[in-house]
PDB file of C-alpha atoms in Angstrom:
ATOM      1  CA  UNK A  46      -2.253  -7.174 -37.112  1.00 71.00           C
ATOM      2  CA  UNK A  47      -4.404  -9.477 -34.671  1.00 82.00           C
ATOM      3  CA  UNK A  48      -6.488  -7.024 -32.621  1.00 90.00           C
ATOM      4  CA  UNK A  49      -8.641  -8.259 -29.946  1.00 95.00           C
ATOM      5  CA  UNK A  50     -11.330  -6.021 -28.211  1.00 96.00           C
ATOM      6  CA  UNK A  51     -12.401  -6.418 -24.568  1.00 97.00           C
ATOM      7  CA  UNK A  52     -16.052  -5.200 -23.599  1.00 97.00           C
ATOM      8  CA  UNK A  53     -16.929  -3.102 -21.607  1.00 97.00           C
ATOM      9  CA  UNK A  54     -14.141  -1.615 -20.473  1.00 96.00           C
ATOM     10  CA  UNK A  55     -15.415  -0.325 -17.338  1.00 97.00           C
ATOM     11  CA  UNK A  56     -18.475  -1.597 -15.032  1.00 97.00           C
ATOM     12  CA  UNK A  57     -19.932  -0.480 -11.883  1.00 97.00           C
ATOM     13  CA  UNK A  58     -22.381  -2.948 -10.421  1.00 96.00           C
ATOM     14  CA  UNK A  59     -24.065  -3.925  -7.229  1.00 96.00           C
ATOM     15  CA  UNK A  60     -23.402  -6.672  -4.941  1.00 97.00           C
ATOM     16  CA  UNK A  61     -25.036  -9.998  -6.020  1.00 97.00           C
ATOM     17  CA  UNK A  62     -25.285  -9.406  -9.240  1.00 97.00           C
ATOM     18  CA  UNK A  63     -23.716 -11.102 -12.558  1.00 97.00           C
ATOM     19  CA  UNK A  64     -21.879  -9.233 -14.835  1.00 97.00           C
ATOM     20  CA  UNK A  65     -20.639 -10.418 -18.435  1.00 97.00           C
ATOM     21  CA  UNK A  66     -16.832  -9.533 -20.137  1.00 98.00           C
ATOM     22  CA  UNK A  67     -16.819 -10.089 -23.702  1.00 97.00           C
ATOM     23  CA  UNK A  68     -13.326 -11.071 -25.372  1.00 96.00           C
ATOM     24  CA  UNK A  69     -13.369 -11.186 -29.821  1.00 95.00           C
ATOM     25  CA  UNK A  70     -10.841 -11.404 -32.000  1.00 93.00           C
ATOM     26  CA  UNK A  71     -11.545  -9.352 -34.521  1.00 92.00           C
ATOM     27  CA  UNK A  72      -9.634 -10.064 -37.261  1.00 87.00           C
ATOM     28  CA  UNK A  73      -8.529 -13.660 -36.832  1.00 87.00           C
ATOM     29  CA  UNK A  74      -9.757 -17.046 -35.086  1.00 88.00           C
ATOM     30  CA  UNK A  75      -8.492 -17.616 -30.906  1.00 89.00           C
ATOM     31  CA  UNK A  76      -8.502 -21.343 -30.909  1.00 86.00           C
ATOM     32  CA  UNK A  77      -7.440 -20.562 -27.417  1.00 91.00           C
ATOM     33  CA  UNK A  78      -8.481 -17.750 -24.931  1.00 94.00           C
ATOM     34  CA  UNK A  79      -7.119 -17.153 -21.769  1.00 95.00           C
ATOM     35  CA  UNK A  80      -8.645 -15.000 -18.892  1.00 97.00           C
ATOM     36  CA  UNK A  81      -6.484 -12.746 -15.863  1.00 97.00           C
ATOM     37  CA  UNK A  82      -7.171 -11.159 -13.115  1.00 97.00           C
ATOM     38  CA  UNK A  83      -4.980  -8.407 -12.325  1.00 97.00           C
ATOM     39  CA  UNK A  84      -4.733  -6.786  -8.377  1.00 94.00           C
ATOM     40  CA  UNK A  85      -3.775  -3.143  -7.871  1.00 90.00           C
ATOM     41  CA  UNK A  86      -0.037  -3.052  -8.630  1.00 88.00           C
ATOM     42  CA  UNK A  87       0.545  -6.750  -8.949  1.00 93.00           C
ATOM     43  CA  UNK A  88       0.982  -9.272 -11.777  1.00 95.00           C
ATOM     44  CA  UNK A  89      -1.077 -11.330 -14.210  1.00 95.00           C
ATOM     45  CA  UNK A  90      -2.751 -14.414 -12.953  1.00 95.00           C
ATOM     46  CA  UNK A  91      -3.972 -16.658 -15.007  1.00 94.00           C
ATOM     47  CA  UNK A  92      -8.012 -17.730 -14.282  1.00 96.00           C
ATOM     48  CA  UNK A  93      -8.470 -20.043 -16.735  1.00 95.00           C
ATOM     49  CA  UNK A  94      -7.808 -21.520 -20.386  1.00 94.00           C
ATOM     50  CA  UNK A  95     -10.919 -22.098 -22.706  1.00 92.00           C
ATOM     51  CA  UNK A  96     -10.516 -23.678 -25.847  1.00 89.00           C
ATOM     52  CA  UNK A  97     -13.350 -23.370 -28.710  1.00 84.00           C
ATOM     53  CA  UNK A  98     -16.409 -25.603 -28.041  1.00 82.00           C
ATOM     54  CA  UNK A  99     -14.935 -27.266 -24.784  1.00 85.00           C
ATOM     55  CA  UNK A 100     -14.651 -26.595 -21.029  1.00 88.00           C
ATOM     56  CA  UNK A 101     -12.351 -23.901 -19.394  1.00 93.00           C
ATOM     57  CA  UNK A 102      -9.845 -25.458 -17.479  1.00 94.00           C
ATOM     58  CA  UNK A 103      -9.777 -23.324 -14.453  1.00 96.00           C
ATOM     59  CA  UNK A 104      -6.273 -22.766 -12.312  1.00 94.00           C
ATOM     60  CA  UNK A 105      -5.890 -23.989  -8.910  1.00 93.00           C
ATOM     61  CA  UNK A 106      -7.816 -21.977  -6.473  1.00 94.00           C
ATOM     62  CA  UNK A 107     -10.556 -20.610  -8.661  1.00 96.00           C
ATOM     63  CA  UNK A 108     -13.950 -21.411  -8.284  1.00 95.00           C
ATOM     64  CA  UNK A 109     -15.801 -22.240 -11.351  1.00 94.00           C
ATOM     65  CA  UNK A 110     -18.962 -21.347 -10.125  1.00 95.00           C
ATOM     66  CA  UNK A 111     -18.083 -18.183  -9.477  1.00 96.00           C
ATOM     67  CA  UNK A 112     -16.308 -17.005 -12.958  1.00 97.00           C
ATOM     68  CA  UNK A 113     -18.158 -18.864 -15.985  1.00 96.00           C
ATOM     69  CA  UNK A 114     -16.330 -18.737 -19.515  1.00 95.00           C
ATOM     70  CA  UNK A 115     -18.062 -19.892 -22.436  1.00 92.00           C
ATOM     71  CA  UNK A 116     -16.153 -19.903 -25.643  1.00 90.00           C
ATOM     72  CA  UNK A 117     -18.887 -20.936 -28.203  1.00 83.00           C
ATOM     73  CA  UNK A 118     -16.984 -19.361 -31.504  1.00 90.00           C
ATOM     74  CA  UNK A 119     -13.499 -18.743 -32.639  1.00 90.00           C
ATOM     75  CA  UNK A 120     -13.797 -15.041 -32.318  1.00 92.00           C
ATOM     76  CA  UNK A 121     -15.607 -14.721 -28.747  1.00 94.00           C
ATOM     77  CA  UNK A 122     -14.931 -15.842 -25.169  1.00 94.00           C
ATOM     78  CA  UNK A 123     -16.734 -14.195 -22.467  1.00 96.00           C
ATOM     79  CA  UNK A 124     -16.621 -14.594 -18.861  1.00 97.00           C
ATOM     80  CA  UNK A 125     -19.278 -14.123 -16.385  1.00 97.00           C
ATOM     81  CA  UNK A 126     -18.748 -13.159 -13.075  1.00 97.00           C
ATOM     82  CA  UNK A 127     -22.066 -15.007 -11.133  1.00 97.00           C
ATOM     83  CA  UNK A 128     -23.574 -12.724  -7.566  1.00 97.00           C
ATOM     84  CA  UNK A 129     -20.689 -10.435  -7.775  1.00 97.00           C
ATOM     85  CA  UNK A 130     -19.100  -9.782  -4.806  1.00 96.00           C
ATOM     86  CA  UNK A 131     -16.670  -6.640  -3.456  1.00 96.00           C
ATOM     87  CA  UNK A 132     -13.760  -8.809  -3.520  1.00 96.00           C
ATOM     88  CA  UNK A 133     -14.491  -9.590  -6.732  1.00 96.00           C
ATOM     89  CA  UNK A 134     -13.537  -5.902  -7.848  1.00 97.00           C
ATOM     90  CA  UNK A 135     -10.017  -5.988  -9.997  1.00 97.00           C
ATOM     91  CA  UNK A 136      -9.126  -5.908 -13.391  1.00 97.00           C
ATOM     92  CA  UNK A 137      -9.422  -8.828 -15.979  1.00 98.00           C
ATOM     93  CA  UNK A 138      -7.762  -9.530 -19.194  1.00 98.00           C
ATOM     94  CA  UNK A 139      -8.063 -11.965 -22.013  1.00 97.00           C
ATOM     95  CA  UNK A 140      -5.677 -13.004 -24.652  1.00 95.00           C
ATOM     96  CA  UNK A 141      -6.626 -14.573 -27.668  1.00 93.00           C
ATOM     97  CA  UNK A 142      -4.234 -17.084 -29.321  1.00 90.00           C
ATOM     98  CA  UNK A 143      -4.518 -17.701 -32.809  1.00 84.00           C
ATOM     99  CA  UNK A 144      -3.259 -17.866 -36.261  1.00 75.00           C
ATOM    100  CA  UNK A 145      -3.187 -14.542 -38.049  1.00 68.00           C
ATOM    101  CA  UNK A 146      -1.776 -12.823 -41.421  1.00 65.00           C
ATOM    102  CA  UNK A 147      -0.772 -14.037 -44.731  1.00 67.00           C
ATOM    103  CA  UNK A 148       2.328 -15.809 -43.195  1.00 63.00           C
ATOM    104  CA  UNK A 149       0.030 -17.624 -40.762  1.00 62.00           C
ATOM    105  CA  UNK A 150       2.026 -16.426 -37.790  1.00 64.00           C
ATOM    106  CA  UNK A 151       1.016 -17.719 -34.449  1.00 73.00           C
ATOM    107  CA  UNK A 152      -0.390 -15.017 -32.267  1.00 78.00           C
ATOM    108  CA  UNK A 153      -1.154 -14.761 -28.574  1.00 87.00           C
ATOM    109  CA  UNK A 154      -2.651 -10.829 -28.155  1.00 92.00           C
ATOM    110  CA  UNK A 155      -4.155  -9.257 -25.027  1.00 95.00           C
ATOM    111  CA  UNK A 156      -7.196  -7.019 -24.792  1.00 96.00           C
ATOM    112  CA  UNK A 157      -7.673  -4.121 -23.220  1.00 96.00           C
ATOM    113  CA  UNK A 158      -9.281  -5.298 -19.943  1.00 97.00           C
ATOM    114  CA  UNK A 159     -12.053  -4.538 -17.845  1.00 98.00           C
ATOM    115  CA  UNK A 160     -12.244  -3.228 -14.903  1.00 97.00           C
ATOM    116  CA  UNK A 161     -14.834  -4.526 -12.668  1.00 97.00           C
ATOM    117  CA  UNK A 162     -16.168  -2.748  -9.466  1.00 97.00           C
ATOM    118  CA  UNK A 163     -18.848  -4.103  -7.194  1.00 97.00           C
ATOM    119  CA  UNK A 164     -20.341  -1.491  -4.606  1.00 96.00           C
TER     120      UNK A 164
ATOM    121  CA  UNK B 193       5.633 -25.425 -13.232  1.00 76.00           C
ATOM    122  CA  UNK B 194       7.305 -22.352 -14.120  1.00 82.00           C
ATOM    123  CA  UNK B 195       8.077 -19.682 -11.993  1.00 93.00           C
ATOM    124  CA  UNK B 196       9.598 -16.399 -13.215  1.00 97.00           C
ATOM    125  CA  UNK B 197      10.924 -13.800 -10.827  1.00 97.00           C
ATOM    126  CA  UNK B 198      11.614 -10.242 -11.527  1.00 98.00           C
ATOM    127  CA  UNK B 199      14.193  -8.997  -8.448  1.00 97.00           C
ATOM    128  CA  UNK B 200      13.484  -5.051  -8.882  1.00 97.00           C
ATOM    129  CA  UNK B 201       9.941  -3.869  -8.085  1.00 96.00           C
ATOM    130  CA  UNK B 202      11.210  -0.241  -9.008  1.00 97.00           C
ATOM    131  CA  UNK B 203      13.361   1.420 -11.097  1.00 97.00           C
ATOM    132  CA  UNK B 204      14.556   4.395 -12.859  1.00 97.00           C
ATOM    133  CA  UNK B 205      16.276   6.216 -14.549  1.00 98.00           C
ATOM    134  CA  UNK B 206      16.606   9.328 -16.217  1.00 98.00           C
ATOM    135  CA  UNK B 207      15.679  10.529 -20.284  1.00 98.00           C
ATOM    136  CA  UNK B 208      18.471   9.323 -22.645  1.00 98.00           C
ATOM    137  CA  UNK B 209      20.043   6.957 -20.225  1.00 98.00           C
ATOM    138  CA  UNK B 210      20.545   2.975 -20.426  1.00 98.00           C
ATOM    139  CA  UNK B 211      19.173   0.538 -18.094  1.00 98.00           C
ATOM    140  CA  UNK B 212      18.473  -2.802 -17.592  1.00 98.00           C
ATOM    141  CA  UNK B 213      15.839  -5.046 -15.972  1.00 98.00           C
ATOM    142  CA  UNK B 214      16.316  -8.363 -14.638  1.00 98.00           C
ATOM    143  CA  UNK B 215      14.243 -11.511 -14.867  1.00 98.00           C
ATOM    144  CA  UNK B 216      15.152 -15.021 -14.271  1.00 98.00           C
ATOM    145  CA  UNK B 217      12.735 -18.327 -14.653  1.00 97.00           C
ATOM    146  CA  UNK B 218      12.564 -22.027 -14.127  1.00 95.00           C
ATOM    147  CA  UNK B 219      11.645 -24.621 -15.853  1.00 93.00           C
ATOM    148  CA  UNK B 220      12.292 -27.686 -17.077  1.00 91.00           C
ATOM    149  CA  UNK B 221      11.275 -27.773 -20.198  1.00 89.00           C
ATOM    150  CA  UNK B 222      13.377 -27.022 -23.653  1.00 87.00           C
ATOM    151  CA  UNK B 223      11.368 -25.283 -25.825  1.00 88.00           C
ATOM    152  CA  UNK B 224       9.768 -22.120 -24.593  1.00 93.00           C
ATOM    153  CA  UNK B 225       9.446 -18.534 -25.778  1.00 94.00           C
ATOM    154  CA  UNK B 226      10.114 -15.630 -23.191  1.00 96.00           C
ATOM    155  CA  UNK B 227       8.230 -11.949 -23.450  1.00 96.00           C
ATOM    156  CA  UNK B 228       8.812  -8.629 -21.910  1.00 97.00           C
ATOM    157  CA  UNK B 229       5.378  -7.043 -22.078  1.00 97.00           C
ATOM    158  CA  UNK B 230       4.909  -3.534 -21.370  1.00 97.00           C
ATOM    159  CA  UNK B 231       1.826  -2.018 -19.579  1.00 97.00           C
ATOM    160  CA  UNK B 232       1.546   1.865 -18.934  1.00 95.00           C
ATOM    161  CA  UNK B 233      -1.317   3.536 -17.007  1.00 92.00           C
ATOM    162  CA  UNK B 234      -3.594   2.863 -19.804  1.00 92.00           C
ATOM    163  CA  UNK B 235      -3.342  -1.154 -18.460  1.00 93.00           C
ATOM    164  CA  UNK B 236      -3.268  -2.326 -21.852  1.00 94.00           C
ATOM    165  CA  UNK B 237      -0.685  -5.209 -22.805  1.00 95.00           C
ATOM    166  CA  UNK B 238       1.664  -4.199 -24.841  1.00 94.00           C
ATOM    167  CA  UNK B 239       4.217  -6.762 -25.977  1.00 94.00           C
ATOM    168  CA  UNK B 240       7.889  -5.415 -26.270  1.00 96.00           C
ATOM    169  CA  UNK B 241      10.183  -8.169 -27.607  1.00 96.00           C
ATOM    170  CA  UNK B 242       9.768 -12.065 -27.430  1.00 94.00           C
ATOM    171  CA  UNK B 243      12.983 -14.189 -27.814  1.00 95.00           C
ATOM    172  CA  UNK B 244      12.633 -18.235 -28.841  1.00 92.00           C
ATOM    173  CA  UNK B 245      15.048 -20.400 -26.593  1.00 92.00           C
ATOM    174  CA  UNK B 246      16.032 -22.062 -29.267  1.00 92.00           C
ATOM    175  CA  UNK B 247      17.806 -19.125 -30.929  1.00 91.00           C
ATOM    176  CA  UNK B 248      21.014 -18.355 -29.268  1.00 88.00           C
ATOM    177  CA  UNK B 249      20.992 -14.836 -30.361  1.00 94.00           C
ATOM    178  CA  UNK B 250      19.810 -11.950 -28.580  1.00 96.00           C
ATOM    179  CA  UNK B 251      16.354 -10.451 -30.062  1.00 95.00           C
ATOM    180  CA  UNK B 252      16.229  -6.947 -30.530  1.00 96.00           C
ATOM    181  CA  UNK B 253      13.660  -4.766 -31.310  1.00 94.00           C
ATOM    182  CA  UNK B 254      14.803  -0.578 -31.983  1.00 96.00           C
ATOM    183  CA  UNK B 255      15.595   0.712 -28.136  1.00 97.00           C
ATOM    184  CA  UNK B 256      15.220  -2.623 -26.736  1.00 98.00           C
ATOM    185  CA  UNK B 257      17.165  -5.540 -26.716  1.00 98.00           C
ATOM    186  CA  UNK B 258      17.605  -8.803 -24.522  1.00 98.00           C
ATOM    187  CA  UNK B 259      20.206 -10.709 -22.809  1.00 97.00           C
ATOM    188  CA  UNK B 260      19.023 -14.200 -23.369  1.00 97.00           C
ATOM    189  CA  UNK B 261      21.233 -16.345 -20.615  1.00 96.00           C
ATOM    190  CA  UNK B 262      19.904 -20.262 -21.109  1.00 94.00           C
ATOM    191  CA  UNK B 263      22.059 -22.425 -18.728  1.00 94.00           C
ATOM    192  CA  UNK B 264      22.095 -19.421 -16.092  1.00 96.00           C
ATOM    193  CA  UNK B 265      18.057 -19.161 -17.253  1.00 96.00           C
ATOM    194  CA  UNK B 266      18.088 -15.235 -17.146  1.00 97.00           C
ATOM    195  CA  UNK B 267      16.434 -13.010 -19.375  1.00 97.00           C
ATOM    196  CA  UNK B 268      16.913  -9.018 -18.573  1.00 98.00           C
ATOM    197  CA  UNK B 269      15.532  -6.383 -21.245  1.00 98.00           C
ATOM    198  CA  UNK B 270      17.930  -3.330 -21.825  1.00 98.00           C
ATOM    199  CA  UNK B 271      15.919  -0.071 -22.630  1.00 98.00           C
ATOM    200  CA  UNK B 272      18.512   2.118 -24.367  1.00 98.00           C
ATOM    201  CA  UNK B 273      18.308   6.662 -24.612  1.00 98.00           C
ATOM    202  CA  UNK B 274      15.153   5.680 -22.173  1.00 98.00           C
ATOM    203  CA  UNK B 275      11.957   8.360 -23.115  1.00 98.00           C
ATOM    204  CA  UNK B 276       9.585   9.686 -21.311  1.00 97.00           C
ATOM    205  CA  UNK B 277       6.958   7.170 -22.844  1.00 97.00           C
ATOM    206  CA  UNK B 278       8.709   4.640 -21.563  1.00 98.00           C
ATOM    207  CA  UNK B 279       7.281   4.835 -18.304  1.00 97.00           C
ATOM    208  CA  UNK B 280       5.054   1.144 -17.271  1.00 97.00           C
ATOM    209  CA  UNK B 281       5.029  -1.518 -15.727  1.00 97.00           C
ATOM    210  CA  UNK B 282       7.198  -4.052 -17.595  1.00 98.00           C
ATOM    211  CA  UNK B 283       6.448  -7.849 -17.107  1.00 97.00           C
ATOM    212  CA  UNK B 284       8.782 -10.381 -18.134  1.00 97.00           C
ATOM    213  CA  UNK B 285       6.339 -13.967 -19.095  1.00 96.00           C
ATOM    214  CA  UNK B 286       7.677 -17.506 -19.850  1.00 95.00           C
ATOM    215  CA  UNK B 287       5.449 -19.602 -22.060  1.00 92.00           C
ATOM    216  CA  UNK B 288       5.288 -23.102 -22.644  1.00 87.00           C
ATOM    217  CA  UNK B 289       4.865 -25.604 -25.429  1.00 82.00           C
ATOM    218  CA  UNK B 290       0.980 -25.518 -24.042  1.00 79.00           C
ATOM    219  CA  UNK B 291       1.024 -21.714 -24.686  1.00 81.00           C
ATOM    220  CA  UNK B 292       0.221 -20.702 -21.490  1.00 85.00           C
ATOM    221  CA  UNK B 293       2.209 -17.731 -20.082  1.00 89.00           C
ATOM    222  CA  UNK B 294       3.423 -17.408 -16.707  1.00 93.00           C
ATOM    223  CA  UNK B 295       4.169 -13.886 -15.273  1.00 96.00           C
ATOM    224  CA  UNK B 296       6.489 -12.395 -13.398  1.00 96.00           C
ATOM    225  CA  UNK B 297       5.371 -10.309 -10.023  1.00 96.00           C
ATOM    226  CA  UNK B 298       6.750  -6.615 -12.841  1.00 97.00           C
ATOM    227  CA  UNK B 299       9.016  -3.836 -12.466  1.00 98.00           C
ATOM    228  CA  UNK B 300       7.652  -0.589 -12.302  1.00 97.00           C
ATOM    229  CA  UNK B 301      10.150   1.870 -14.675  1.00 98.00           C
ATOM    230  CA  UNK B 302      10.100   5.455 -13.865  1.00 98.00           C
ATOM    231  CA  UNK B 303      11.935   7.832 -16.925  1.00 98.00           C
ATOM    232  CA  UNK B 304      12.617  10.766 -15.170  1.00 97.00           C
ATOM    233  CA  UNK B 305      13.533  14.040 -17.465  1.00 96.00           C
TER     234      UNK B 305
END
Protein backbone atom coordinates (compact mmCIF):
# COMPACT_ATOMS: atom_id res chain seq x y z
CA UNK A 1 0.00 0.00 0.00
CA UNK A 2 1.06 3.83 -0.27
CA UNK A 3 3.36 4.41 2.71
CA UNK A 4 4.66 7.76 3.39
CA UNK A 5 7.53 8.42 5.95
CA UNK A 6 7.86 11.63 7.99
CA UNK A 7 11.50 12.65 9.20
CA UNK A 8 12.57 13.05 12.00
CA UNK A 9 10.13 12.14 14.11
CA UNK A 10 11.18 14.00 17.04
CA UNK A 11 13.39 17.36 17.35
CA UNK A 12 14.57 19.39 20.14
CA UNK A 13 16.02 22.70 19.07
CA UNK A 14 16.86 26.12 20.32
CA UNK A 15 15.15 29.29 19.87
CA UNK A 16 16.01 31.05 16.54
CA UNK A 17 16.91 28.41 14.81
CA UNK A 18 15.50 26.58 11.49
CA UNK A 19 14.60 23.23 11.52
CA UNK A 20 13.69 20.98 8.36
CA UNK A 21 10.56 18.08 8.23
CA UNK A 22 10.97 15.83 5.44
CA UNK A 23 7.66 14.20 3.92
CA UNK A 24 8.37 11.04 0.87
CA UNK A 25 6.26 8.85 -0.51
CA UNK A 26 7.86 5.95 -0.74
CA UNK A 27 6.29 3.84 -2.92
CA UNK A 28 4.23 6.06 -5.19
CA UNK A 29 4.24 9.79 -6.64
CA UNK A 30 2.22 12.82 -4.16
CA UNK A 31 1.26 15.13 -6.92
CA UNK A 32 -0.11 16.88 -3.92
CA UNK A 33 1.23 17.25 -0.28
CA UNK A 34 -0.42 18.78 2.40
CA UNK A 35 1.14 19.99 5.77
CA UNK A 36 -0.81 20.17 9.65
CA UNK A 37 -0.18 21.38 12.60
CA UNK A 38 -1.67 19.61 15.36
CA UNK A 39 -2.11 21.41 19.21
CA UNK A 40 -2.15 19.24 22.33
CA UNK A 41 -5.56 17.54 22.24
CA UNK A 42 -7.03 19.43 19.34
CA UNK A 43 -7.66 18.81 15.63
CA UNK A 44 -5.85 18.91 12.30
CA UNK A 45 -5.26 22.23 10.70
CA UNK A 46 -4.36 22.48 7.56
CA UNK A 47 -0.91 24.85 6.88
CA UNK A 48 -0.69 24.63 3.49
CA UNK A 49 -1.12 22.70 0.03
CA UNK A 50 2.06 22.27 -2.23
CA UNK A 51 1.76 20.85 -5.46
CA UNK A 52 4.99 19.40 -7.40
CA UNK A 53 7.21 22.17 -8.89
CA UNK A 54 4.86 25.14 -7.81
CA UNK A 55 4.17 27.37 -4.79
CA UNK A 56 2.42 26.22 -1.49
CA UNK A 57 -0.68 27.85 -1.14
CA UNK A 58 -0.66 28.71 2.46
CA UNK A 59 -4.19 28.90 4.63
CA UNK A 60 -5.42 32.03 6.03
CA UNK A 61 -3.45 33.12 8.96
CA UNK A 62 -0.13 31.47 8.26
CA UNK A 63 2.83 33.24 7.61
CA UNK A 64 4.86 32.06 4.78
CA UNK A 65 7.91 33.32 5.97
CA UNK A 66 7.80 31.57 8.82
CA UNK A 67 6.97 27.79 7.54
CA UNK A 68 8.72 27.28 3.97
CA UNK A 69 7.58 24.09 1.88
CA UNK A 70 9.39 23.19 -1.08
CA UNK A 71 8.08 20.30 -3.05
CA UNK A 72 10.82 19.88 -5.77
CA UNK A 73 9.94 15.94 -6.63
CA UNK A 74 6.97 13.71 -6.61
CA UNK A 75 8.17 11.74 -3.69
CA UNK A 76 9.41 14.67 -1.23
CA UNK A 77 7.90 17.77 0.38
CA UNK A 78 9.62 19.25 3.24
CA UNK A 79 8.84 22.09 5.36
CA UNK A 80 11.09 24.37 7.11
CA UNK A 81 10.32 26.03 10.08
CA UNK A 82 12.68 29.56 9.70
CA UNK A 83 14.15 31.18 13.63
CA UNK A 84 12.03 28.77 15.45
CA UNK A 85 10.22 30.06 18.06
CA UNK A 86 8.51 28.39 21.50
CA UNK A 87 5.19 28.84 20.12
CA UNK A 88 6.19 27.20 17.34
CA UNK A 89 6.42 23.82 19.41
CA UNK A 90 3.39 21.28 18.24
CA UNK A 91 3.10 18.50 16.12
CA UNK A 92 3.03 18.51 12.20
CA UNK A 93 1.78 16.12 9.69
CA UNK A 94 1.88 15.66 5.99
CA UNK A 95 -0.25 13.69 3.68
CA UNK A 96 0.73 12.74 0.42
CA UNK A 97 -1.95 12.40 -2.32
CA UNK A 98 -1.28 10.32 -5.13
CA UNK A 99 -1.97 7.54 -7.44
CA UNK A 100 -0.89 4.16 -6.16
CA UNK A 101 -1.25 0.22 -7.01
CA UNK A 102 -1.99 -1.73 -10.02
CA UNK A 103 -5.65 -0.41 -10.02
CA UNK A 104 -4.33 3.15 -9.95
CA UNK A 105 -6.39 3.99 -6.90
CA UNK A 106 -6.29 7.52 -5.73
CA UNK A 107 -4.60 7.85 -2.40
CA UNK A 108 -4.39 10.60 0.18
CA UNK A 109 -2.00 8.91 3.23
CA UNK A 110 -0.66 10.65 6.34
CA UNK A 111 2.79 10.32 7.87
CA UNK A 112 3.75 9.81 11.02
CA UNK A 113 4.45 13.39 12.19
CA UNK A 114 6.96 15.26 13.89
CA UNK A 115 7.01 16.65 16.80
CA UNK A 116 8.78 19.83 17.10
CA UNK A 117 10.01 21.45 20.42
CA UNK A 118 11.84 24.73 20.69
CA UNK A 119 13.54 25.43 24.21
CA UNK B 1 -16.08 26.40 3.14
CA UNK B 2 -16.73 23.36 4.98
CA UNK B 3 -17.10 23.03 8.44
CA UNK B 4 -17.49 19.66 10.19
CA UNK B 5 -18.46 19.40 13.83
CA UNK B 6 -18.07 16.49 16.06
CA UNK B 7 -20.69 17.20 19.27
CA UNK B 8 -18.91 14.65 21.83
CA UNK B 9 -15.36 15.53 22.91
CA UNK B 10 -15.47 12.24 25.10
CA UNK B 11 -16.75 9.06 25.13
CA UNK B 12 -16.83 5.58 26.27
CA UNK B 13 -17.72 2.72 26.65
CA UNK B 14 -16.96 -0.52 27.87
CA UNK B 15 -15.12 -3.95 25.96
CA UNK B 16 -17.71 -5.74 23.75
CA UNK B 17 -20.21 -2.97 23.76
CA UNK B 18 -21.70 -0.80 20.73
CA UNK B 19 -21.40 2.81 20.35
CA UNK B 20 -21.69 5.45 18.15
CA UNK B 21 -20.03 8.80 17.33
CA UNK B 22 -21.56 11.68 15.81
CA UNK B 23 -20.37 14.07 13.14
CA UNK B 24 -22.25 16.42 11.02
CA UNK B 25 -20.76 18.90 8.10
CA UNK B 26 -21.65 21.62 5.70
CA UNK B 27 -21.17 22.24 2.54
CA UNK B 28 -22.40 23.06 -0.48
CA UNK B 29 -20.96 21.14 -2.72
CA UNK B 30 -22.21 17.54 -4.27
CA UNK B 31 -19.50 15.47 -4.62
CA UNK B 32 -17.34 14.87 -1.61
CA UNK B 33 -15.91 11.88 0.23
CA UNK B 34 -16.20 11.77 4.16
CA UNK B 35 -13.40 9.85 6.54
CA UNK B 36 -13.33 8.74 10.07
CA UNK B 37 -9.62 8.64 10.82
CA UNK B 38 -8.37 7.12 13.84
CA UNK B 39 -5.32 8.38 15.88
CA UNK B 40 -4.14 6.53 19.15
CA UNK B 41 -1.29 7.73 21.41
CA UNK B 42 1.15 6.78 18.84
CA UNK B 43 -0.35 10.17 16.79
CA UNK B 44 -0.19 8.40 13.67
CA UNK B 45 -3.25 8.74 11.13
CA UNK B 46 -4.90 5.95 10.74
CA UNK B 47 -7.82 5.97 8.32
CA UNK B 48 -10.92 3.84 9.46
CA UNK B 49 -13.61 3.91 6.74
CA UNK B 50 -14.26 6.57 3.94
CA UNK B 51 -17.82 6.67 2.41
CA UNK B 52 -18.38 8.53 -1.30
CA UNK B 53 -21.60 10.81 -1.18
CA UNK B 54 -22.55 9.60 -4.10
CA UNK B 55 -23.21 6.06 -2.88
CA UNK B 56 -26.32 5.85 -0.90
CA UNK B 57 -25.21 2.88 0.97
CA UNK B 58 -23.61 2.73 4.18
CA UNK B 59 -19.69 1.73 3.99
CA UNK B 60 -18.58 -0.74 6.25
CA UNK B 61 -15.44 -1.91 7.11
CA UNK B 62 -15.33 -5.33 9.87
CA UNK B 63 -16.36 -3.56 13.46
CA UNK B 64 -17.09 -0.37 11.89
CA UNK B 65 -19.71 0.89 9.92
CA UNK B 66 -21.33 4.38 9.01
CA UNK B 67 -24.58 6.05 8.98
CA UNK B 68 -24.28 8.15 5.92
CA UNK B 69 -27.38 10.84 6.37
CA UNK B 70 -27.06 13.30 3.02
CA UNK B 71 -30.06 15.75 3.21
CA UNK B 72 -29.72 15.79 7.19
CA UNK B 73 -25.63 15.96 6.24
CA UNK B 74 -24.65 13.60 9.22
CA UNK B 75 -22.14 11.08 9.22
CA UNK B 76 -21.68 9.05 12.76
CA UNK B 77 -19.25 5.87 12.80
CA UNK B 78 -20.64 2.86 14.89
CA UNK B 79 -17.74 0.84 16.58
CA UNK B 80 -19.36 -2.54 17.28
CA UNK B 81 -17.94 -5.48 20.46
CA UNK B 82 -15.58 -2.17 21.07
CA UNK B 83 -11.69 -3.59 22.13
CA UNK B 84 -9.37 -2.40 24.09
CA UNK B 85 -7.28 -1.19 20.97
CA UNK B 86 -9.82 0.80 20.11
CA UNK B 87 -8.92 3.47 22.30
CA UNK B 88 -7.93 7.16 20.05
CA UNK B 89 -8.85 9.94 19.11
CA UNK B 90 -11.28 9.52 16.19
CA UNK B 91 -11.64 12.45 13.63
CA UNK B 92 -14.36 12.59 11.29
CA UNK B 93 -12.82 14.82 7.77
CA UNK B 94 -14.90 16.08 4.78
CA UNK B 95 -12.98 16.42 1.55
CA UNK B 96 -13.65 18.21 -1.45
CA UNK B 97 -13.45 17.86 -5.19
CA UNK B 98 -9.95 19.95 -4.56
CA UNK B 99 -8.90 17.11 -2.17
CA UNK B 100 -8.38 19.04 0.63
CA UNK B 101 -9.72 17.65 3.95
CA UNK B 102 -11.32 19.55 6.55
CA UNK B 103 -11.34 18.19 10.18
CA UNK B 104 -13.46 17.95 12.75
CA UNK B 105 -12.39 19.45 16.44
CA UNK B 106 -12.28 14.70 17.42
CA UNK B 107 -13.77 12.59 19.93
CA UNK B 108 -11.65 11.10 22.32
CA UNK B 109 -13.01 7.11 22.79
CA UNK B 110 -12.15 5.49 25.97
CA UNK B 111 -12.79 1.26 25.86
CA UNK B 112 -12.95 0.52 29.26
CA UNK B 113 -12.60 -3.45 30.24
Amino acid sequence: GAVVSQHPSWVICKSGTSVKIECRSLDFQATTMFWYRQFPKQSLMLMATSNEGSKATYEQGVEKDKFLINHASLTLSTLTVTSAHPEDSSFYICSALGWSGPSGANVLTFGAGSRLTVL
Amino acid sequence: AQTVTQSQPEMSVQEAETVTLSCTYDTSESNYYLFWYKQPPSRQMILVIRQEAYKQQNATENRFSVNFQKAAKSFSLKISDSQLGDTAMYFCAFRNAGNMLTFGGGTRLMVKP
